[in-house]
Amino acid sequence: MMGKPITGKSFGGCVRYMVNKPEAKILSAEGVRMQHANAIIQDFNMQRKMRPELGKAVGHLVLSWSKEDLLKLSDDIMVERAREYMEKAGIRNTQYVIVRHNDRDHPHLHIVYNRVDNNGKTISDKNNFAKNVIACKEITLKYGYHIGEGKDLVNRQALKGREKVRYELYDAIKAGMKTATNWKQLEAQLARQGITIAYKFRSGTNEVQGISFEKGNIKMKGSAIDRSLSFVRIDANLNRNQQVQQYHAAREANQPFMANQLRESIRQSVQAEYSHNPGVGKGLLEVLLEPQFVAGPPDPMGDADIARRKRKKHEAEHSQSQGISR
């Protein structure tokens, strides 16, 4: 079993995506009406009003199993596992809705929950990634679910020597690739962990032909660490991150034409990656097609913290100007 925790601002886009998708099936709900998407959204937003300053009140979880586990997962069992996951991750005493989707080969479900709990307290999103890994691992081992192969499942503590460094490099580079939009940013992030980058140039030119990473006295080619860490693959990922950043900026600036152009470019980039590396490309495409990438009506409750910050800045500037005029 694998999980992906997400936080967001708008219940509207997220709930509509979950509930209105073809073949979607609402399995369970707590504290919200289940008649239709609008009723669920209204109930979430009503409770959210207890903490209007909390911008990202939307908790969104995707829980997935291997297709080998399909026969073990009835709707009722998936609800039990979802509740068990939430308990382990500290998601308690709050509204939620659990929806199963059947649009892929592997069984999976979505959970949307309110980060404003029933008592008006905030459910923390601190260490969400670590809590997710622990919860998924415990549930997978407890019920004997299929464990796929991959570097993310390797026990790092059991590694030694060169192999240990290899996985340290893998983890650090992969983490940096999630946020960096150019090579300088990636270099800076890795440098803070004692990792340097060495570029190999084509003879007599400035064209980069390959890349290596060095930590301590161990140096490895990117492709030797993992096939996804060649110069070409990393460069494509950084360019895509930059386009995603530009896409969000265009949406914020209300430039739909530019946003749509960037979205199409990102989609083509992901499809090109998918044709060479199905596992990576498919994951990226799923991320880009999630609700947070789909333009929707503004959610005034979700913008409360932004408005508050702007107001405080304006008041501070006004006070400063008043002091100068005196």
XYZ file of C-alpha atoms in Angstrom:
326
model
C 0.000 0.000 0.000
C 1.186 3.490 -0.828
C -0.123 6.881 0.222
C 0.225 10.417 -1.023
C -0.740 13.247 1.372
C -1.687 16.614 -0.141
C -2.862 19.886 1.401
C -4.826 22.510 -0.503
C -7.025 25.574 -0.283
C -10.238 24.733 -2.117
C -12.672 22.014 -1.085
C -14.661 22.787 -4.237
C -12.218 21.597 -6.884
C -11.002 18.635 -4.856
C -14.448 17.273 -3.919
C -15.873 17.722 -7.418
C -12.902 15.872 -8.888
C -13.406 12.985 -6.471
C -17.180 12.672 -6.478
C -18.118 13.612 -10.050
C -15.512 11.473 -11.787
C -17.056 8.639 -13.870
C -17.392 5.407 -11.867
C -16.553 7.209 -8.599
C -18.203 5.611 -5.588
C -18.643 7.277 -2.200
C -17.794 4.579 0.337
C -18.094 6.461 3.597
C -18.400 9.925 5.090
C -18.314 11.532 8.513
C -19.849 14.896 9.357
C -20.911 15.722 5.788
C -23.989 14.984 3.722
C -23.437 12.419 0.989
C -26.203 13.418 -1.462
C -23.988 15.276 -3.937
C -20.735 17.206 -4.277
C -22.207 20.639 -3.486
C -23.656 19.442 -0.168
C -20.280 17.953 0.839
C -18.465 21.180 -0.094
C -20.930 23.318 1.883
C -20.515 21.174 4.996
C -16.711 21.259 4.778
C -16.687 25.046 4.340
C -19.134 25.563 7.207
C -16.789 23.866 9.681
C -13.814 25.606 8.111
C -15.245 28.948 9.275
C -14.097 28.142 12.802
C -10.534 28.818 11.602
C -10.863 31.401 8.793
C -7.164 32.288 9.012
C -6.145 28.753 7.985
C -5.564 28.988 4.250
C -4.797 25.337 3.510
C -7.661 23.650 5.335
C -8.071 20.876 2.756
C -6.517 17.520 3.549
C -6.384 15.146 0.565
C -5.038 11.602 0.696
C -4.600 9.075 -2.096
C -4.207 5.469 -0.942
C -3.178 2.913 -3.565
C -2.583 -0.821 -3.613
C -0.946 -3.106 -6.142
C -3.252 -4.786 -8.636
C -2.154 -8.069 -7.048
C -4.165 -7.039 -3.956
C -7.434 -6.477 -5.820
C -9.160 -9.643 -4.582
C -8.321 -8.746 -0.981
C -10.016 -5.339 -1.153
C -13.781 -5.087 -0.959
C -15.303 -1.636 -0.460
C -15.794 -2.299 3.258
C -12.200 -3.424 3.738
C -10.871 -0.362 1.906
C -12.887 1.855 4.275
C -11.408 0.003 7.263
C -7.881 0.495 5.929
C -8.555 4.173 5.223
C -9.751 4.738 8.784
C -6.801 2.809 10.168
C -4.445 4.951 8.098
C -6.063 8.173 9.359
C -5.763 7.022 12.952
C -2.080 6.235 12.526
C -1.477 9.579 10.775
C -3.217 11.573 13.515
C -6.288 12.527 11.467
C -9.025 12.296 14.094
C -12.258 13.957 15.210
C -12.964 15.680 11.921
C -15.107 15.576 8.788
C -14.066 13.320 5.935
C -15.339 11.576 2.825
C -13.868 8.391 1.288
C -14.314 7.826 -2.440
C -13.155 4.859 -4.511
C -12.117 5.354 -8.139
C -12.041 2.543 -10.692
C -10.293 4.284 -13.577
C -6.987 2.427 -13.208
C -5.776 -1.171 -13.014
C -4.703 -0.850 -9.404
C -7.243 -0.331 -6.569
C -7.121 3.120 -5.016
C -9.235 5.580 -3.106
C -9.272 9.263 -2.234
C -9.917 10.791 1.167
C -10.752 14.447 1.677
C -10.769 15.618 5.276
C -11.096 18.940 7.060
C -7.918 20.131 8.751
C -10.217 22.158 11.022
C -11.487 19.482 13.387
C -14.857 19.281 15.101
C -13.584 21.412 17.995
C -12.122 24.124 15.782
C -8.522 22.958 16.281
C -6.055 22.519 13.412
C -4.913 19.046 12.409
C -1.174 19.443 11.909
C 0.412 18.700 8.547
C 3.890 18.614 10.083
C 5.919 15.530 9.126
C 3.128 14.341 6.825
C 5.592 12.480 4.610
C 7.192 10.565 7.481
C 3.818 9.698 9.045
C 2.576 8.522 5.648
C 5.539 6.186 5.129
C 5.184 4.670 8.597
C 1.409 4.165 8.336
C 1.609 2.583 4.873
C 4.444 0.273 5.868
C 2.680 -0.904 9.029
C -0.610 -1.597 7.232
C 1.136 -3.316 4.315
C 3.037 -5.675 6.607
C 0.064 -6.281 8.921
C -2.258 -7.463 6.153
C 0.321 -8.963 3.804
C -0.212 -6.612 0.879
C 2.044 -6.784 -2.144
C 5.379 -4.985 -1.800
C 6.740 -3.666 -5.069
C 10.378 -3.379 -5.994
C 12.129 -0.040 -5.998
C 14.668 2.131 -4.222
C 12.031 3.768 -2.033
C 11.489 0.432 -0.262
C 15.146 -0.334 0.466
C 16.131 -0.365 4.155
C 18.724 2.435 4.280
C 19.906 1.536 7.771
C 21.156 -1.855 6.581
C 23.411 -0.358 3.883
C 27.153 0.200 4.246
C 30.045 1.714 2.315
C 29.613 2.711 -1.322
C 26.049 1.374 -1.530
C 25.025 3.504 1.457
C 26.454 6.619 -0.239
C 24.673 5.679 -3.456
C 21.310 5.757 -1.739
C 22.182 8.959 0.136
C 22.911 10.561 -3.230
C 19.703 9.135 -4.713
C 17.529 10.462 -1.877
C 19.156 13.917 -1.858
C 18.998 14.381 -5.642
C 15.395 13.185 -5.857
C 14.391 15.561 -3.054
C 16.144 18.477 -4.745
C 14.496 17.707 -8.087
C 11.050 18.193 -6.543
C 11.546 21.947 -6.011
C 14.580 23.181 -8.000
C 13.830 24.965 -11.277
C 17.416 25.226 -12.551
C 20.840 23.681 -12.038
C 22.107 26.432 -9.731
C 19.244 25.810 -7.319
C 19.871 22.073 -7.381
C 23.607 22.606 -6.822
C 22.882 24.856 -3.816
C 20.493 22.325 -2.259
C 22.947 19.453 -2.686
C 25.900 21.528 -1.447
C 24.144 21.930 1.913
C 24.340 18.133 2.224
C 27.995 17.945 1.225
C 27.312 16.852 -2.356
C 28.976 18.412 -5.389
C 28.154 18.108 -9.094
C 30.724 17.523 -11.844
C 29.724 18.115 -15.479
C 31.294 16.289 -18.397
C 31.453 18.436 -21.556
C 31.666 17.284 -25.131
C 35.222 17.807 -26.383
C 35.864 21.397 -27.477
C 32.313 22.591 -26.673
C 30.158 23.855 -23.800
C 27.628 21.091 -24.389
C 27.082 18.937 -21.299
C 27.477 15.269 -22.161
C 27.184 13.666 -18.723
C 27.057 14.300 -15.016
C 28.537 12.887 -11.817
C 27.848 13.453 -8.136
C 30.427 13.363 -5.361
C 30.082 12.967 -1.603
C 33.148 12.534 0.568
C 35.648 10.512 -1.431
C 33.017 8.691 -3.507
C 32.052 9.878 -6.987
C 29.313 8.324 -9.114
C 27.770 8.965 -12.494
C 24.137 10.043 -12.310
C 22.974 7.132 -14.465
C 24.923 4.716 -12.222
C 23.001 5.936 -9.187
C 19.718 5.490 -11.042
C 18.621 5.637 -14.677
C 16.350 8.577 -13.861
C 19.352 10.668 -12.747
C 21.129 11.130 -16.068
C 21.836 14.710 -17.122
C 19.111 14.637 -19.777
C 16.462 13.339 -17.369
C 17.328 15.782 -14.587
C 17.501 18.709 -17.025
C 14.033 17.846 -18.373
C 12.689 17.655 -14.810
C 14.131 21.070 -13.877
C 12.680 22.646 -17.015
C 9.303 21.116 -16.215
C 9.443 22.485 -12.657
C 10.105 25.936 -14.093
C 7.117 25.621 -16.417
C 4.887 24.532 -13.535
C 6.029 27.585 -11.565
C 5.274 29.820 -14.555
C 1.898 28.090 -14.936
C 0.913 28.956 -11.372
C 2.127 32.542 -11.844
C 0.020 32.886 -15.004
C -3.042 31.621 -13.150
C -2.434 34.025 -10.265
C -2.105 36.876 -12.769
C -5.379 35.790 -14.456
C -3.690 34.998 -17.770
C -5.664 31.928 -18.950
C -4.168 31.857 -22.461
C -0.611 31.713 -21.126
C -1.616 29.188 -18.452
C -3.203 26.893 -21.025
C -0.131 27.081 -23.265
C 2.125 26.153 -20.356
C -0.194 23.355 -19.267
C -0.099 21.857 -22.754
C 3.687 22.122 -22.841
C 3.909 20.376 -19.454
C 1.540 17.662 -20.629
C 3.640 16.994 -23.737
C 6.805 16.902 -21.629
C 5.279 14.361 -19.266
C 4.045 12.208 -22.136
C 7.508 12.242 -23.704
C 8.996 11.141 -20.377
C 6.308 8.469 -20.001
C 7.214 6.930 -23.361
C 10.764 6.283 -22.111
C 10.083 5.669 -18.431
C 6.448 4.657 -17.770
C 6.693 4.598 -13.967
C 8.030 8.137 -13.624
C 5.971 9.688 -16.413
C 2.700 8.212 -15.250
C 3.203 9.552 -11.733
C 3.998 13.020 -13.038
C 0.974 13.038 -15.316
C -1.296 12.061 -12.413
C 0.074 14.923 -10.342
C -0.438 17.478 -13.103
C -4.022 16.348 -13.694
C -5.050 16.615 -10.051
C -7.545 19.308 -8.950
C -4.931 21.829 -7.830
C -3.829 22.157 -11.475
C -7.347 22.761 -12.738
C -8.547 26.345 -12.678
C -11.760 26.772 -10.703
C -13.804 29.492 -9.017
C -11.968 31.365 -6.253
C -12.546 30.078 -2.739
C -12.833 33.140 -0.451
C -12.323 31.053 2.674
C -9.097 29.682 1.249
C -7.765 33.175 0.576
C -8.332 34.403 4.137
C -4.702 34.108 5.187
C -3.501 35.918 2.054
C -5.911 38.781 2.656
C -4.823 38.999 6.291
C -1.147 39.238 5.378
C -1.812 41.907 2.766
C -3.842 43.899 5.294
C -1.075 43.745 7.894
C 1.504 44.825 5.309
C -0.692 47.722 4.240
C -1.199 48.815 7.864
C 2.542 48.643 8.536
C 3.328 50.742 5.444
C 0.617 53.237 6.403
C 1.998 53.582 9.930
C 5.514 54.062 8.581
C 4.363 56.784 6.158
C 2.513 58.542 8.954
C 5.679 58.552 11.068
C 7.732 60.020 8.228
C 5.175 62.794 7.535
C 5.363 63.918 11.130
